[in-house]
Amino acid sequence: MKVAVVGATGMVGHVMLKVLEERNFPVTELLPVASEKSVGKTIKFKEKDYKIIGLQDAVNERPDIALFSAGGGTSLDWAPKFAEVGTTVVDNSSAWRMDATKKLVVPEINADILTKEDKIIANPNCSTIQMVMALAPLHKKYKIKRIVVSTYQSVSGTGVKAVKQLENEIAGIEGEMAYFYPISRNAIPHCDVFENNGYTKEEMKLVRETQKILDDRSIAVTATAVRIPTAGGHSEAVNVEFQNDFDLKDVRHLLESTPGVVVQDDLEKNSYPMPILAHDKDEVFVGRIRRDESQPNTLNMWIVSDNLRKGAATNTIQIAEYLVKEELV
Ligand SMILES: NC(=O)c1ccc[n+]([C@@H]2O[C@H](COP(=O)([O-])OP(=O)(O)OC[C@H]3O[C@@H](n4cnc5c(N)ncnc54)[C@H](OP(=O)(O)O)[C@@H]3O)[C@@H](O)[C@H]2O)c1
């Protein structure tokens, strides 16, 4: 496969290269792409140096697959140009996720909706991916009525600039700010921009993308997304009301037998998911599984995953692996 990685110098792009290498994705030719300021610089992939090229040069190369993580504007402008020359684009930005003509895919849940005709495929938002990974098997059995989710999101979710802001603050260095406020020793209830309804775009992604991936617009979702000074993964407190009553043992069993989900829930051993444990792992970790005693048919869970891996790079590459396996590219 001739593979373009668009945004190869970014947070997600770096992890994509690492995951492509780790999973031994059949890359016969790599085309690392970034903005004009990076063109000509080199990056390493499988012990070899590669020169970064610009977007038009990459289109001219007609890659089989292009993995995009270079922001929504770049995806809107360039994904169609790649698609036109026959490339299949898997896009990490929010540009195409809610486009009715584009598929929004978490391979463990709905890869089977993909066809050869899908030339631009959307990778969901990081906080959505980890939540639906745990909810999909439960929805199948008990039918979700309503989700109340609060997120505790890592600075790595904002990109290179935000990680630098946190590092600078810890080191006492003045530097460029990715957020309006200091993030060290803080919690900022503001992820992405505000929409007209008072929610942030990140919060509304959790609503809309969950309904689209689980293919059920009747699921009610309300979210509060908060940025916290962690670097290795997003955490979520999730309260789920089902239409049908559940058995806690069965919930645990369903989660334990879901590929890509790991139950970490042993209170006697103080075992529960945390970003420092999830960092650099591909799985979604679920713990603090308990009945909401204030309301029938309702469950509380704590879900943690590395936003740069399953929340972005790993999910994208799993989609690409599926395309190769099913001969859709
Ligand atoms: N971080 C996460 O957890 C996460 C999760 C899911 C999805 N995403 C999405 O993935 C995308 C990238 O996020 P990130 O965190 O990796 O950001 P980042 O660290 O800021 O990296 C951005 C990348 O995009 C490239 N880029 C920017 N403008 C470009 C242009 N006009 N043409 C070509 N390349 C351009 C940058 O190249 P230069 O180095 O040359 O500027 C860099 O490689 C965003 O759309 C984000 O929403 C991020």
Coordinates of C-alpha atoms and ligand atoms in Angstrom, one line a residue:
M1 CA 0.0 0.0 0.0
K2 CA 1.1 3.5 -0.8
V3 CA 0.1 5.4 2.3
A4 CA 0.0 9.1 2.9
V5 CA 0.0 10.4 6.5
V6 CA -1.4 13.9 6.4
G7 CA -0.4 15.8 9.5
A8 CA 2.6 13.6 10.1
T9 CA 4.4 16.1 12.3
G10 CA 1.4 16.5 14.7
M11 CA 0.4 14.7 18.0
V12 CA -1.8 12.3 16.2
G13 CA 0.4 12.0 13.1
H14 CA 3.4 10.9 15.3
V15 CA 1.3 8.2 16.9
M16 CA -0.1 7.1 13.5
L17 CA 3.5 6.4 12.3
K18 CA 4.2 4.5 15.5
V19 CA 1.0 2.4 15.2
L20 CA 1.6 1.7 11.5
E21 CA 5.0 0.4 12.4
E22 CA 3.9 -1.6 15.5
R23 CA 1.0 -3.3 13.7
N24 CA 3.1 -3.9 10.6
F25 CA 0.6 -2.3 8.3
P26 CA 1.6 -3.2 4.7
V27 CA 3.2 0.1 3.8
T28 CA 5.2 -0.2 0.7
E29 CA 5.6 3.5 0.2
L30 CA 5.1 6.2 2.9
L31 CA 4.2 9.8 2.0
P32 CA 4.5 12.0 5.1
V33 CA 2.6 15.2 4.6
A34 CA 2.5 18.4 6.6
S35 CA 2.1 22.2 6.2
E36 CA 4.4 24.3 4.0
K37 CA 6.6 25.2 7.0
S38 CA 7.5 21.5 7.5
V39 CA 8.0 20.5 3.8
G40 CA 11.6 19.3 3.3
K41 CA 12.2 18.3 6.9
T42 CA 12.6 14.6 7.6
I43 CA 10.8 12.2 9.9
K44 CA 11.7 8.6 10.8
F45 CA 9.6 5.5 9.9
K46 CA 10.9 2.0 10.4
E47 CA 14.5 3.3 11.0
K48 CA 14.4 5.2 7.7
D49 CA 14.3 8.9 7.1
Y50 CA 11.5 10.3 4.9
K51 CA 11.2 13.8 3.5
I52 CA 8.0 15.6 4.3
I53 CA 6.1 16.7 1.2
G54 CA 3.2 19.1 0.5
L55 CA -0.4 18.2 -0.1
Q56 CA -0.5 18.6 -3.9
D57 CA 2.7 16.5 -4.3
A58 CA 1.0 13.8 -2.2
V59 CA -2.2 13.9 -4.4
N60 CA 0.0 13.7 -7.5
E61 CA 1.4 10.4 -6.1
R62 CA -2.2 8.9 -6.0
P63 CA -1.7 6.9 -2.7
D64 CA -4.0 4.0 -2.0
I65 CA -4.8 5.3 1.4
A66 CA -4.5 8.7 3.1
L67 CA -4.7 9.0 6.8
F68 CA -5.6 12.6 7.7
S69 CA -5.0 14.4 11.0
A70 CA -4.3 18.0 10.0
G71 CA -7.4 19.8 11.2
G72 CA -10.9 20.2 9.7
G73 CA -10.1 22.9 7.2
T74 CA -7.3 20.9 5.6
S75 CA -9.7 17.8 5.4
L76 CA -12.5 19.8 3.9
D77 CA -10.2 21.2 1.2
W78 CA -8.0 18.2 0.5
A79 CA -9.8 15.0 1.2
P80 CA -12.0 15.4 -1.9
K81 CA -8.9 16.0 -4.0
F82 CA -7.4 12.7 -2.8
A83 CA -10.7 10.9 -3.3
E84 CA -10.9 12.2 -6.9
V85 CA -7.6 10.5 -7.8
G86 CA -8.9 7.2 -6.3
T87 CA -7.3 7.4 -2.8
T88 CA -9.4 6.3 0.2
V89 CA -9.2 8.9 3.0
V90 CA -9.6 8.1 6.6
D91 CA -10.1 11.4 8.3
N92 CA -9.5 12.2 12.0
S93 CA -11.0 15.7 12.0
S94 CA -14.6 16.7 12.6
A95 CA -15.0 17.8 8.9
W96 CA -17.0 14.8 7.6
R97 CA -18.3 13.1 10.7
M98 CA -21.9 14.3 10.5
D99 CA -22.1 14.4 6.7
A100 CA -25.0 12.1 5.9
T101 CA -23.1 10.7 2.9
K102 CA -20.0 9.7 5.0
K103 CA -19.6 6.7 7.3
L104 CA -18.5 7.3 10.9
V105 CA -16.7 4.1 12.0
V106 CA -15.4 2.3 15.1
P107 CA -14.3 -1.0 13.6
E108 CA -15.4 -3.2 16.5
I109 CA -18.9 -1.7 16.2
N110 CA -19.7 -0.9 12.6
A111 CA -16.9 -1.6 10.1
D112 CA -19.3 -3.8 8.2
I113 CA -21.1 -0.7 6.8
L114 CA -18.0 0.1 4.7
T115 CA -18.0 -0.5 0.9
K116 CA -15.6 0.1 -1.9
E117 CA -17.5 3.3 -2.8
D118 CA -16.6 5.0 0.5
K119 CA -13.7 7.2 -0.4
I120 CA -13.8 9.5 2.6
I121 CA -14.4 7.7 5.9
A122 CA -14.7 9.6 9.2
N123 CA -12.9 8.6 12.4
P124 CA -15.0 9.7 15.4
N125 CA -14.0 12.1 18.1
C126 CA -11.7 10.6 20.8
S127 CA -14.1 11.0 23.7
T128 CA -16.9 9.4 21.6
I129 CA -14.8 6.4 20.5
Q130 CA -14.0 5.3 24.1
M131 CA -17.6 5.8 25.3
V132 CA -19.3 3.9 22.5
M133 CA -16.7 1.1 22.8
A134 CA -18.1 0.3 26.2
L135 CA -21.7 1.2 25.5
A136 CA -22.3 -0.7 22.2
P137 CA -22.5 -4.2 23.7
L138 CA -24.7 -2.9 26.5
H139 CA -27.0 -1.1 24.1
K140 CA -27.4 -4.3 22.0
K141 CA -28.7 -6.2 25.1
Y142 CA -30.5 -3.6 27.3
K143 CA -31.2 -0.7 24.9
I144 CA -29.9 2.7 26.0
K145 CA -32.5 5.4 26.8
R146 CA -30.3 8.2 28.1
I147 CA -26.6 9.0 28.7
V148 CA -25.2 11.6 31.0
V149 CA -21.4 12.0 30.5
S150 CA -18.8 14.2 32.1
T151 CA -15.3 14.1 30.6
Y152 CA -11.9 14.8 32.1
Q153 CA -9.8 15.3 29.0
S154 CA -6.1 15.3 28.5
V155 CA -4.2 18.3 27.0
S156 CA -2.8 16.0 24.3
G157 CA -6.3 16.1 22.8
T158 CA -5.7 19.8 21.9
G159 CA -2.5 19.1 20.0
V160 CA 1.2 19.9 20.3
K161 CA 0.7 23.5 21.4
A162 CA -1.4 22.5 24.5
V163 CA 1.1 19.9 25.7
K164 CA 3.8 22.6 25.4
Q165 CA 1.6 25.0 27.5
L166 CA 1.3 22.5 30.3
E167 CA 5.0 21.6 30.2
N168 CA 5.9 25.3 30.3
E169 CA 3.7 26.0 33.2
I170 CA 5.1 23.1 35.2
A171 CA 8.6 24.4 34.4
G172 CA 7.7 28.0 35.2
I173 CA 8.4 29.2 31.7
E174 CA 6.3 31.8 30.0
G175 CA 5.2 30.7 26.5
E176 CA 2.4 30.5 23.9
M177 CA -1.0 29.7 25.4
A178 CA -3.3 27.1 23.7
Y179 CA -6.0 27.8 26.3
F180 CA -7.4 31.1 27.6
Y181 CA -6.3 30.1 31.1
P182 CA -3.5 28.3 32.8
I183 CA -4.1 24.5 32.6
S184 CA -1.7 23.4 35.3
R185 CA -3.5 23.0 38.6
N186 CA -6.7 23.8 36.8
A187 CA -9.9 22.3 35.3
I188 CA -11.3 24.2 32.3
P189 CA -15.0 23.4 31.4
H190 CA -14.4 24.5 27.8
C191 CA -13.3 21.9 25.2
D192 CA -13.4 23.2 21.6
V193 CA -15.7 26.2 20.8
F194 CA -19.1 27.1 22.2
E195 CA -22.2 26.5 20.1
N196 CA -25.4 28.6 20.2
N197 CA -27.1 26.3 22.6
G198 CA -24.5 26.9 25.4
Y199 CA -22.8 23.6 24.9
T200 CA -19.3 23.2 23.4
K201 CA -18.7 21.5 20.1
E202 CA -16.9 18.7 21.9
E203 CA -20.0 18.1 24.1
M204 CA -22.3 18.1 21.0
K205 CA -19.9 15.6 19.2
L206 CA -20.6 13.2 22.1
V207 CA -24.4 13.6 21.4
R208 CA -24.5 13.4 17.7
E209 CA -21.7 11.0 17.0
T210 CA -22.9 8.5 19.6
Q211 CA -26.4 8.4 17.9
K212 CA -24.8 8.0 14.5
I213 CA -22.4 5.2 15.4
L214 CA -24.9 3.3 17.4
D215 CA -27.4 4.0 14.6
D216 CA -30.1 5.1 17.0
R217 CA -31.3 8.7 17.0
S218 CA -33.6 8.0 20.0
I219 CA -30.7 7.8 22.4
A220 CA -30.7 10.9 24.6
V221 CA -27.2 12.2 25.4
T222 CA -26.1 15.2 27.5
A223 CA -22.5 16.0 28.1
T224 CA -20.1 18.3 30.0
A225 CA -16.5 18.2 28.7
V226 CA -13.7 19.4 30.9
R227 CA -10.0 19.9 30.1
I228 CA -7.6 18.8 33.0
P229 CA -3.8 18.8 33.3
T230 CA -3.2 15.1 32.3
A231 CA -1.2 14.2 29.3
G232 CA -1.9 10.5 28.7
G233 CA -5.6 9.9 28.1
H234 CA -9.2 11.0 28.5
S235 CA -11.4 9.8 31.4
E236 CA -15.2 9.8 31.5
A237 CA -17.9 9.4 34.2
V238 CA -20.8 7.9 32.4
N239 CA -24.3 7.4 33.7
V240 CA -26.5 5.3 31.4
E241 CA -30.2 4.7 31.8
F242 CA -31.4 1.6 29.9
Q243 CA -34.9 0.7 28.8
N244 CA -34.6 -2.7 30.3
D245 CA -33.2 -3.8 33.7
F246 CA -29.8 -5.4 33.8
D247 CA -27.8 -7.8 35.9
L248 CA -24.5 -6.2 37.1
K249 CA -22.7 -9.6 36.7
D250 CA -23.9 -9.8 33.1
V251 CA -22.9 -6.2 32.4
R252 CA -19.4 -7.0 33.6
H253 CA -19.3 -10.2 31.6
L254 CA -20.5 -8.4 28.4
L255 CA -17.7 -5.8 28.8
E256 CA -15.1 -8.4 29.6
S257 CA -15.9 -10.3 26.4
T258 CA -15.9 -7.2 24.2
P259 CA -12.7 -7.1 22.0
G260 CA -10.8 -3.9 22.8
V261 CA -12.4 -3.4 26.2
V262 CA -10.6 -4.2 29.5
V263 CA -12.5 -4.3 32.8
Q264 CA -10.3 -2.9 35.6
D265 CA -12.6 -3.0 38.6
D266 CA -11.4 -4.6 41.8
L267 CA -12.2 -2.3 44.7
E268 CA -10.3 -4.4 47.3
K269 CA -7.1 -3.9 45.3
N270 CA -7.9 -0.2 44.5
S271 CA -8.0 -1.2 40.9
Y272 CA -9.8 1.2 38.5
P273 CA -8.8 2.8 35.2
M274 CA -6.6 5.9 35.2
P275 CA -4.9 7.8 32.4
I276 CA -1.4 6.9 33.7
L277 CA -2.3 3.2 33.3
A278 CA -4.0 3.7 29.9
H279 CA -1.2 5.8 28.4
D280 CA 0.2 4.3 25.2
K281 CA -2.3 1.4 25.2
D282 CA -4.8 0.6 22.5
E283 CA -7.6 -0.7 24.8
V284 CA -10.6 1.1 26.4
F285 CA -10.5 0.6 30.2
V286 CA -13.8 0.4 32.2
G287 CA -14.2 0.4 36.0
R288 CA -16.2 1.6 38.9
I289 CA -19.1 -0.3 37.4
R290 CA -22.1 0.1 39.8
R291 CA -25.8 0.5 39.8
D292 CA -27.1 4.1 40.1
E293 CA -29.2 3.7 43.3
S294 CA -31.2 6.8 42.7
Q295 CA -33.0 5.6 39.6
P296 CA -34.1 2.2 38.1
N297 CA -32.3 0.5 35.2
T298 CA -29.3 2.9 35.5
L299 CA -25.6 2.2 35.6
N300 CA -22.5 4.3 36.5
M301 CA -19.1 3.6 34.9
W302 CA -15.7 5.2 34.6
I303 CA -14.1 4.9 31.2
V304 CA -10.5 5.7 30.3
S305 CA -8.5 5.4 27.1
D306 CA -5.5 7.0 25.4
N307 CA -7.0 9.6 23.2
L308 CA -4.1 9.6 20.8
R309 CA -4.3 5.8 20.4
K310 CA -7.8 4.2 20.3
G311 CA -9.2 7.8 20.3
A312 CA -7.4 8.6 17.1
A313 CA -4.4 6.8 15.5
T314 CA -5.3 3.2 16.4
N315 CA -8.9 3.5 15.4
T316 CA -7.9 5.1 12.1
I317 CA -5.4 2.3 11.3
Q318 CA -7.9 -0.4 12.3
I319 CA -10.2 1.1 9.7
A320 CA -7.4 1.0 7.2
E321 CA -6.7 -2.6 8.2
Y322 CA -10.3 -3.5 7.6
L323 CA -10.3 -1.9 4.2
V324 CA -7.2 -4.0 3.2
K325 CA -8.5 -7.2 4.7
E326 CA -11.9 -6.9 2.9
E327 CA -10.2 -5.7 -0.3
L328 CA -12.1 -2.4 -0.3
V329 CA -9.0 -0.4 -1.4
Ligands
LIG1 N1 -5.2 15.1 19.7 C1 -6.2 14.2 19.7 O1 -6.4 13.5 20.8 C2 -7.1 14.0 18.6 C3 -8.0 13.0 18.6 C4 -8.8 12.8 17.5 C5 -8.7 13.7 16.5 N2 -7.8 14.7 16.4 C6 -7.8 15.5 15.3 O2 -6.6 15.3 14.5 C7 -6.2 16.5 13.9 C8 -4.8 16.8 14.3 O3 -4.7 16.9 15.7 P1 -3.3 17.0 16.5 O4 -3.7 16.9 17.9 O5 -2.4 16.0 16.0 O6 -2.8 18.5 16.1 P2 -1.4 19.1 16.1 O7 -0.5 18.4 17.0 O8 -1.5 20.5 16.1 O9 -0.9 18.7 14.5 C9 -1.4 19.2 13.4 C10 -0.8 18.6 12.1 O10 -1.5 19.1 11.0 C11 -0.5 19.7 10.1 N3 -1.1 20.8 9.4 C12 -1.7 21.9 9.9 N4 -2.1 22.7 8.9 C13 -1.8 22.1 7.7 C14 -2.0 22.4 6.4 N5 -2.6 23.6 6.0 N6 -1.6 21.5 5.4 C15 -1.0 20.4 5.8 N7 -0.8 20.0 7.1 C16 -1.2 20.9 8.0 C17 0.6 20.1 11.0 O11 1.8 20.3 10.2 P3 2.9 21.3 10.7 O12 3.7 20.7 11.8 O13 3.7 21.6 9.5 O14 2.2 22.6 11.2 C18 0.7 18.9 12.0 O15 1.3 17.9 11.3 C19 -7.2 17.6 14.3 O16 -8.2 17.7 13.3 C20 -7.8 17.0 15.6 O17 -9.1 17.5 15.8 C21 -7.0 14.9 17.5

